[in-house]
Amino acid sequence: MTILAIFNQKGGVGKTTTAMNLAAAMAHNGMEPLMIDLDPQAHLTATSGVTVNSEDSIFAFYRDNKPLTELVKPLPNGVNLIPSHVELAKVDTLYRKTGSIIMRLRHALYDEMLAASGVPIVIDCCPFLGILSINAIAAADGMIIPIAAEYLAMKGATQLENTLEAMSRLADKRIPRRFVVTRYVPSRRLSAHIIGEMRDRYGPELCKTKIQENSSITESAGYNQDIFAFAPKSKGAKDYGFLLDELVESGFIKLPG
């Protein structure tokens, strides 16, 4: 079993897209993963075609101590989702004076036997440092950081590393991490230059698999579908399938048995 936190503080790099399609790749391979939308923007929930009240979202877990298992919504593609709601933004205000909240999600995942269920758990983090992101990092066995193959994404790499280190200190652990290049265009000369810089900066933590810029990935979200349901033969589907294979073969994602 592996709990993965998908994080980047920069928007537009494919964080939610990666969470959705990596989980879909797992389901495509019979893993029946659980996704947790821990972002108040609730983009993962919306692109999954789910609409809920705050009482049926992850916010109810934080505000009312509602069990996580009562919030799970099965999706048609074989993925299970704990949805988010805009009210989740209130969590930082509710718990800013207490340190006990840091391990809240991790304890619940283990107490409710979700962490011991043998299925991977994918957490879509909010794009800033706060109680929710720290909860995700404290709960996770590994972190995946999507980075777009663009100049501004590389310019923000130092700030990203500072944020990751701050999160690790607050969560009292440094978890294994993998950086995934997204929006990659092989024919673009700048892309090759950026890949070289990323390889120098991140070394073996940089995944070999690159998620190529692909219109099917963008369009699939608009139809509330993952890339495997929307365009199973597209480059996007192949790339996310290869990414899952790489993470499993390297031992970053651990399968039961």
mmCIF file of C-alpha atoms in Angstrom:
data_model
loop_
_atom_site.group_PDB
_atom_site.id
_atom_site.type_symbol
_atom_site.label_atom_id
_atom_site.label_comp_id
_atom_site.label_asym_id
_atom_site.label_seq_id
_atom_site.Cartn_x
_atom_site.Cartn_y
_atom_site.Cartn_z
ATOM 1 C CA MET A 1 0.000 0.000 0.000
ATOM 2 C CA THR A 2 1.188 3.515 -0.806
ATOM 3 C CA ILE A 3 -0.232 6.908 0.153
ATOM 4 C CA LEU A 4 0.818 9.537 -2.393
ATOM 5 C CA ALA A 5 0.522 13.305 -2.027
ATOM 6 C CA ILE A 6 0.429 15.232 -5.327
ATOM 7 C CA PHE A 7 1.728 18.751 -4.693
ATOM 8 C CA ASN A 8 2.983 21.887 -6.373
ATOM 9 C CA GLN A 9 2.434 25.460 -5.266
ATOM 10 C CA LYS A 10 2.354 26.679 -8.880
ATOM 11 C CA GLY A 11 -0.874 26.436 -10.818
ATOM 12 C CA GLY A 12 -1.219 25.083 -14.329
ATOM 13 C CA VAL A 13 1.421 22.356 -14.002
ATOM 14 C CA GLY A 14 -0.971 19.391 -14.082
ATOM 15 C CA LYS A 15 -1.292 18.624 -10.363
ATOM 16 C CA THR A 16 -4.972 17.661 -10.392
ATOM 17 C CA THR A 17 -4.670 16.134 -13.865
ATOM 18 C CA THR A 18 -1.831 13.932 -12.638
ATOM 19 C CA ALA A 19 -3.759 12.896 -9.518
ATOM 20 C CA MET A 20 -6.811 11.969 -11.585
ATOM 21 C CA ASN A 21 -5.028 10.127 -14.394
ATOM 22 C CA LEU A 22 -2.477 8.344 -12.217
ATOM 23 C CA ALA A 23 -5.357 7.014 -10.110
ATOM 24 C CA ALA A 24 -7.186 6.057 -13.318
ATOM 25 C CA ALA A 25 -4.093 4.188 -14.509
ATOM 26 C CA MET A 26 -4.134 2.290 -11.214
ATOM 27 C CA ALA A 27 -7.807 1.414 -11.685
ATOM 28 C CA HIS A 28 -7.054 0.369 -15.267
ATOM 29 C CA ASN A 29 -4.619 -2.140 -13.764
ATOM 30 C CA GLY A 30 -7.123 -3.456 -11.204
ATOM 31 C CA MET A 31 -5.825 -1.581 -8.125
ATOM 32 C CA GLU A 32 -9.108 0.156 -7.076
ATOM 33 C CA PRO A 33 -7.400 3.296 -5.725
ATOM 34 C CA LEU A 34 -8.834 5.921 -3.388
ATOM 35 C CA MET A 35 -8.489 9.611 -4.294
ATOM 36 C CA ILE A 36 -8.805 12.317 -1.643
ATOM 37 C CA ASP A 37 -9.479 15.857 -2.861
ATOM 38 C CA LEU A 38 -7.768 17.999 -0.219
ATOM 39 C CA ASP A 39 -7.967 21.223 -2.221
ATOM 40 C CA PRO A 40 -10.756 23.755 -1.395
ATOM 41 C CA GLN A 41 -10.902 24.613 -5.103
ATOM 42 C CA ALA A 42 -12.342 21.088 -5.537
ATOM 43 C CA HIS A 43 -11.100 20.756 -9.111
ATOM 44 C CA LEU A 44 -10.539 17.011 -8.748
ATOM 45 C CA THR A 45 -14.094 16.608 -7.476
ATOM 46 C CA ALA A 46 -15.522 18.688 -10.325
ATOM 47 C CA THR A 47 -13.549 16.948 -13.077
ATOM 48 C CA SER A 48 -14.688 13.620 -11.640
ATOM 49 C CA GLY A 49 -18.291 14.739 -12.237
ATOM 50 C CA VAL A 50 -19.154 14.770 -8.522
ATOM 51 C CA THR A 51 -21.216 17.449 -6.772
ATOM 52 C CA VAL A 52 -21.740 17.277 -2.991
ATOM 53 C CA ASN A 53 -22.749 19.450 -0.068
ATOM 54 C CA SER A 54 -20.107 20.316 2.499
ATOM 55 C CA GLU A 55 -21.629 17.694 4.854
ATOM 56 C CA ASP A 56 -20.702 14.961 2.383
ATOM 57 C CA SER A 57 -17.202 16.253 1.664
ATOM 58 C CA ILE A 58 -13.815 15.994 3.361
ATOM 59 C CA PHE A 59 -14.736 19.211 5.205
ATOM 60 C CA ALA A 60 -17.170 17.181 7.346
ATOM 61 C CA PHE A 61 -14.242 15.026 8.449
ATOM 62 C CA TYR A 62 -12.382 18.060 9.780
ATOM 63 C CA ARG A 63 -15.350 19.995 11.180
ATOM 64 C CA ASP A 64 -17.635 17.224 12.439
ATOM 65 C CA ASN A 65 -15.298 14.233 12.826
ATOM 66 C CA LYS A 66 -17.300 12.358 10.205
ATOM 67 C CA PRO A 67 -15.552 9.063 9.317
ATOM 68 C CA LEU A 68 -13.682 9.049 6.020
ATOM 69 C CA THR A 69 -15.369 5.785 5.053
ATOM 70 C CA GLU A 70 -18.762 7.545 5.087
ATOM 71 C CA LEU A 71 -17.537 10.108 2.566
ATOM 72 C CA VAL A 72 -16.280 7.749 -0.162
ATOM 73 C CA LYS A 73 -17.969 8.072 -3.561
ATOM 74 C CA PRO A 74 -17.388 5.279 -6.122
ATOM 75 C CA LEU A 75 -16.712 6.509 -9.660
ATOM 76 C CA PRO A 76 -17.595 4.708 -12.920
ATOM 77 C CA ASN A 77 -13.904 4.136 -13.779
ATOM 78 C CA GLY A 78 -13.221 2.000 -10.703
ATOM 79 C CA VAL A 79 -11.685 4.804 -8.635
ATOM 80 C CA ASN A 80 -13.130 5.822 -5.259
ATOM 81 C CA LEU A 81 -13.209 9.505 -4.322
ATOM 82 C CA ILE A 82 -13.508 11.454 -1.089
ATOM 83 C CA PRO A 83 -14.715 14.779 -2.534
ATOM 84 C CA SER A 84 -13.873 18.331 -1.547
ATOM 85 C CA HIS A 85 -15.950 21.487 -1.085
ATOM 86 C CA VAL A 86 -15.153 25.195 -1.043
ATOM 87 C CA GLU A 87 -15.936 25.223 2.716
ATOM 88 C CA LEU A 88 -12.692 23.283 3.199
ATOM 89 C CA ALA A 89 -10.919 26.644 3.023
ATOM 90 C CA LYS A 90 -12.124 27.283 6.589
ATOM 91 C CA VAL A 91 -9.944 24.513 8.046
ATOM 92 C CA ASP A 92 -6.914 26.756 8.540
ATOM 93 C CA THR A 93 -9.042 29.177 10.555
ATOM 94 C CA LEU A 94 -10.668 26.424 12.608
ATOM 95 C CA TYR A 95 -7.400 24.782 13.625
ATOM 96 C CA ARG A 96 -4.694 27.447 13.390
ATOM 97 C CA LYS A 97 -4.157 27.463 17.177
ATOM 98 C CA THR A 98 -3.697 23.729 17.631
ATOM 99 C CA GLY A 99 -0.858 21.433 16.582
ATOM 100 C CA SER A 100 -2.850 18.218 16.965
ATOM 101 C CA ILE A 101 -4.394 18.671 13.529
ATOM 102 C CA ILE A 102 -1.114 17.870 11.732
ATOM 103 C CA MET A 103 -1.532 14.084 12.069
ATOM 104 C CA ARG A 104 -5.328 14.109 11.804
ATOM 105 C CA LEU A 105 -5.601 12.616 8.318
ATOM 106 C CA ARG A 106 -2.873 10.008 8.843
ATOM 107 C CA HIS A 107 -4.434 8.758 12.078
ATOM 108 C CA ALA A 108 -7.859 8.487 10.426
ATOM 109 C CA LEU A 109 -6.499 6.562 7.435
ATOM 110 C CA TYR A 110 -4.966 3.996 9.783
ATOM 111 C CA ASP A 111 -7.732 3.963 12.427
ATOM 112 C CA GLU A 112 -10.383 3.357 9.752
ATOM 113 C CA MET A 113 -8.260 0.639 8.119
ATOM 114 C CA LEU A 114 -8.071 2.512 4.808
ATOM 115 C CA ALA A 115 -4.288 2.538 4.949
ATOM 116 C CA ALA A 116 -4.301 -1.218 5.566
ATOM 117 C CA SER A 117 -6.804 -2.014 2.827
ATOM 118 C CA GLY A 118 -4.113 -2.836 0.271
ATOM 119 C CA VAL A 119 -5.164 -0.125 -2.210
ATOM 120 C CA PRO A 120 -3.131 2.963 -3.144
ATOM 121 C CA ILE A 121 -4.364 6.343 -1.886
ATOM 122 C CA VAL A 122 -3.795 9.484 -3.969
ATOM 123 C CA ILE A 123 -4.170 12.878 -2.255
ATOM 124 C CA ASP A 124 -4.595 15.988 -4.408
ATOM 125 C CA CYS A 125 -3.087 18.784 -2.270
ATOM 126 C CA CYS A 126 -3.983 22.458 -2.225
ATOM 127 C CA PRO A 127 -1.311 24.635 -3.882
ATOM 128 C CA PHE A 128 -0.050 26.461 -0.805
ATOM 129 C CA LEU A 129 1.578 25.744 2.519
ATOM 130 C CA GLY A 130 -1.083 25.338 5.218
ATOM 131 C CA ILE A 131 -2.780 22.857 7.511
ATOM 132 C CA LEU A 132 -4.264 20.831 4.641
ATOM 133 C CA SER A 133 -0.980 20.424 2.766
ATOM 134 C CA ILE A 134 0.848 19.526 5.974
ATOM 135 C CA ASN A 135 -1.883 16.964 6.730
ATOM 136 C CA ALA A 136 -1.282 15.386 3.327
ATOM 137 C CA ILE A 137 2.497 15.275 3.750
ATOM 138 C CA ALA A 138 2.222 13.852 7.263
ATOM 139 C CA ALA A 139 -0.080 11.117 5.937
ATOM 140 C CA ALA A 140 1.895 10.295 2.800
ATOM 141 C CA ASP A 141 4.489 7.626 2.084
ATOM 142 C CA GLY A 142 5.644 9.503 -1.000
ATOM 143 C CA MET A 143 5.171 12.803 -2.811
ATOM 144 C CA ILE A 144 4.798 13.435 -6.540
ATOM 145 C CA ILE A 145 5.572 16.937 -7.792
ATOM 146 C CA PRO A 146 4.470 17.723 -11.363
ATOM 147 C CA ILE A 147 6.578 20.442 -13.029
ATOM 148 C CA ALA A 148 5.701 21.868 -16.427
ATOM 149 C CA ALA A 149 8.487 21.927 -19.030
ATOM 150 C CA GLU A 150 8.389 25.722 -19.120
ATOM 151 C CA TYR A 151 10.823 28.476 -18.220
ATOM 152 C CA LEU A 152 8.714 30.001 -15.428
ATOM 153 C CA ALA A 153 8.230 26.592 -13.829
ATOM 154 C CA MET A 154 11.985 26.198 -13.536
ATOM 155 C CA LYS A 155 12.338 29.751 -12.209
ATOM 156 C CA GLY A 156 10.045 28.772 -9.354
ATOM 157 C CA ALA A 157 11.969 25.585 -8.542
ATOM 158 C CA THR A 158 13.990 27.157 -5.731
ATOM 159 C CA GLN A 159 10.864 28.491 -4.070
ATOM 160 C CA LEU A 160 9.261 25.064 -4.478
ATOM 161 C CA GLU A 161 12.198 23.345 -2.795
ATOM 162 C CA ASN A 162 12.021 25.802 0.110
ATOM 163 C CA THR A 163 8.314 25.079 0.475
ATOM 164 C CA LEU A 164 8.883 21.312 0.395
ATOM 165 C CA GLU A 165 11.558 21.563 3.084
ATOM 166 C CA ALA A 166 9.299 23.726 5.252
ATOM 167 C CA MET A 167 6.484 21.199 4.878
ATOM 168 C CA SER A 168 8.825 18.347 5.796
ATOM 169 C CA ARG A 169 9.922 20.144 8.962
ATOM 170 C CA LEU A 170 6.351 20.877 10.002
ATOM 171 C CA ALA A 171 5.283 17.281 9.310
ATOM 172 C CA ASP A 172 8.441 16.088 11.109
ATOM 173 C CA LYS A 173 9.616 13.864 8.271
ATOM 174 C CA ARG A 174 11.107 14.006 4.785
ATOM 175 C CA ILE A 175 9.220 11.604 2.605
ATOM 176 C CA PRO A 176 10.519 10.190 -0.694
ATOM 177 C CA ARG A 177 9.611 12.320 -3.681
ATOM 178 C CA ARG A 178 9.500 12.115 -7.451
ATOM 179 C CA PHE A 179 9.360 15.016 -9.893
ATOM 180 C CA VAL A 180 7.311 14.472 -13.049
ATOM 181 C CA VAL A 181 7.713 16.615 -16.155
ATOM 182 C CA THR A 182 4.360 17.646 -17.644
ATOM 183 C CA ARG A 183 3.336 19.629 -20.734
ATOM 184 C CA TYR A 184 6.434 18.314 -22.495
ATOM 185 C CA VAL A 185 6.847 19.094 -26.220
ATOM 186 C CA PRO A 186 9.673 16.964 -27.720
ATOM 187 C CA SER A 187 10.116 19.250 -30.737
ATOM 188 C CA ARG A 188 10.543 22.360 -28.599
ATOM 189 C CA ARG A 189 14.244 23.179 -28.093
ATOM 190 C CA LEU A 190 13.548 24.833 -24.731
ATOM 191 C CA SER A 191 12.003 21.601 -23.444
ATOM 192 C CA ALA A 192 15.290 19.718 -23.855
ATOM 193 C CA HIS A 193 17.147 22.511 -22.057
ATOM 194 C CA ILE A 194 14.683 22.470 -19.154
ATOM 195 C CA ILE A 195 14.878 18.678 -18.886
ATOM 196 C CA GLY A 196 18.661 18.981 -18.600
ATOM 197 C CA GLU A 197 18.331 21.544 -15.805
ATOM 198 C CA MET A 198 15.811 19.377 -13.985
ATOM 199 C CA ARG A 199 18.065 16.339 -14.279
ATOM 200 C CA ASP A 200 20.968 18.314 -12.786
ATOM 201 C CA ARG A 201 18.784 19.655 -9.976
ATOM 202 C CA TYR A 202 16.773 16.548 -9.025
ATOM 203 C CA GLY A 203 18.955 13.653 -10.169
ATOM 204 C CA PRO A 204 17.358 10.226 -9.624
ATOM 205 C CA GLU A 205 14.257 11.874 -8.140
ATOM 206 C CA LEU A 206 13.275 13.019 -11.652
ATOM 207 C CA CYS A 207 11.048 10.469 -13.375
ATOM 208 C CA LYS A 208 12.194 9.246 -16.773
ATOM 209 C CA THR A 209 8.615 9.269 -18.013
ATOM 210 C CA LYS A 210 7.448 12.633 -19.350
ATOM 211 C CA ILE A 211 3.807 13.641 -19.772
ATOM 212 C CA GLN A 212 3.636 15.136 -23.252
ATOM 213 C CA GLU A 213 1.441 18.106 -24.129
ATOM 214 C CA ASN A 214 -1.703 16.448 -25.465
ATOM 215 C CA SER A 215 -5.080 17.976 -26.307
ATOM 216 C CA SER A 216 -6.896 14.814 -25.219
ATOM 217 C CA ILE A 217 -5.735 15.345 -21.626
ATOM 218 C CA THR A 218 -7.239 18.833 -21.570
ATOM 219 C CA GLU A 219 -10.435 17.774 -23.323
ATOM 220 C CA SER A 220 -11.019 14.758 -21.081
ATOM 221 C CA ALA A 221 -11.352 16.978 -17.996
ATOM 222 C CA GLY A 222 -14.039 18.992 -19.765
ATOM 223 C CA TYR A 223 -16.061 15.812 -20.243
ATOM 224 C CA ASN A 224 -15.554 14.710 -16.599
ATOM 225 C CA GLN A 225 -13.516 11.732 -17.722
ATOM 226 C CA ASP A 226 -10.010 10.467 -17.123
ATOM 227 C CA ILE A 227 -7.734 10.060 -20.129
ATOM 228 C CA PHE A 228 -8.186 6.259 -20.235
ATOM 229 C CA ALA A 229 -11.963 6.574 -20.515
ATOM 230 C CA PHE A 230 -11.857 9.530 -22.918
ATOM 231 C CA ALA A 231 -9.017 8.584 -25.259
ATOM 232 C CA PRO A 232 -7.466 5.229 -24.298
ATOM 233 C CA LYS A 233 -5.138 5.158 -27.322
ATOM 234 C CA SER A 234 -3.867 8.723 -26.957
ATOM 235 C CA LYS A 235 -0.333 9.769 -26.062
ATOM 236 C CA GLY A 236 -1.680 11.035 -22.746
ATOM 237 C CA ALA A 237 -3.038 7.609 -21.790
ATOM 238 C CA LYS A 238 0.225 5.935 -22.791
ATOM 239 C CA ASP A 239 2.289 8.450 -20.812
ATOM 240 C CA TYR A 240 0.302 8.023 -17.602
ATOM 241 C CA GLY A 241 0.401 4.258 -18.050
ATOM 242 C CA PHE A 242 4.195 4.422 -18.437
ATOM 243 C CA LEU A 243 4.442 6.693 -15.386
ATOM 244 C CA LEU A 244 2.596 4.171 -13.232
ATOM 245 C CA ASP A 245 4.816 1.361 -14.547
ATOM 246 C CA GLU A 246 7.949 3.346 -13.689
ATOM 247 C CA LEU A 247 6.762 4.177 -10.164
ATOM 248 C CA VAL A 248 5.806 0.553 -9.470
ATOM 249 C CA GLU A 249 8.954 -0.966 -10.980
ATOM 250 C CA SER A 250 11.177 1.414 -9.010
ATOM 251 C CA GLY A 251 9.393 0.495 -5.777
ATOM 252 C CA PHE A 252 8.085 4.019 -5.244
ATOM 253 C CA ILE A 253 4.538 2.622 -5.338
ATOM 254 C CA LYS A 254 4.299 -0.590 -3.344
ATOM 255 C CA LEU A 255 1.637 -3.102 -4.266
ATOM 256 C CA PRO A 256 0.131 -5.590 -1.758
ATOM 257 C CA GLY A 257 1.810 -8.967 -1.688
#
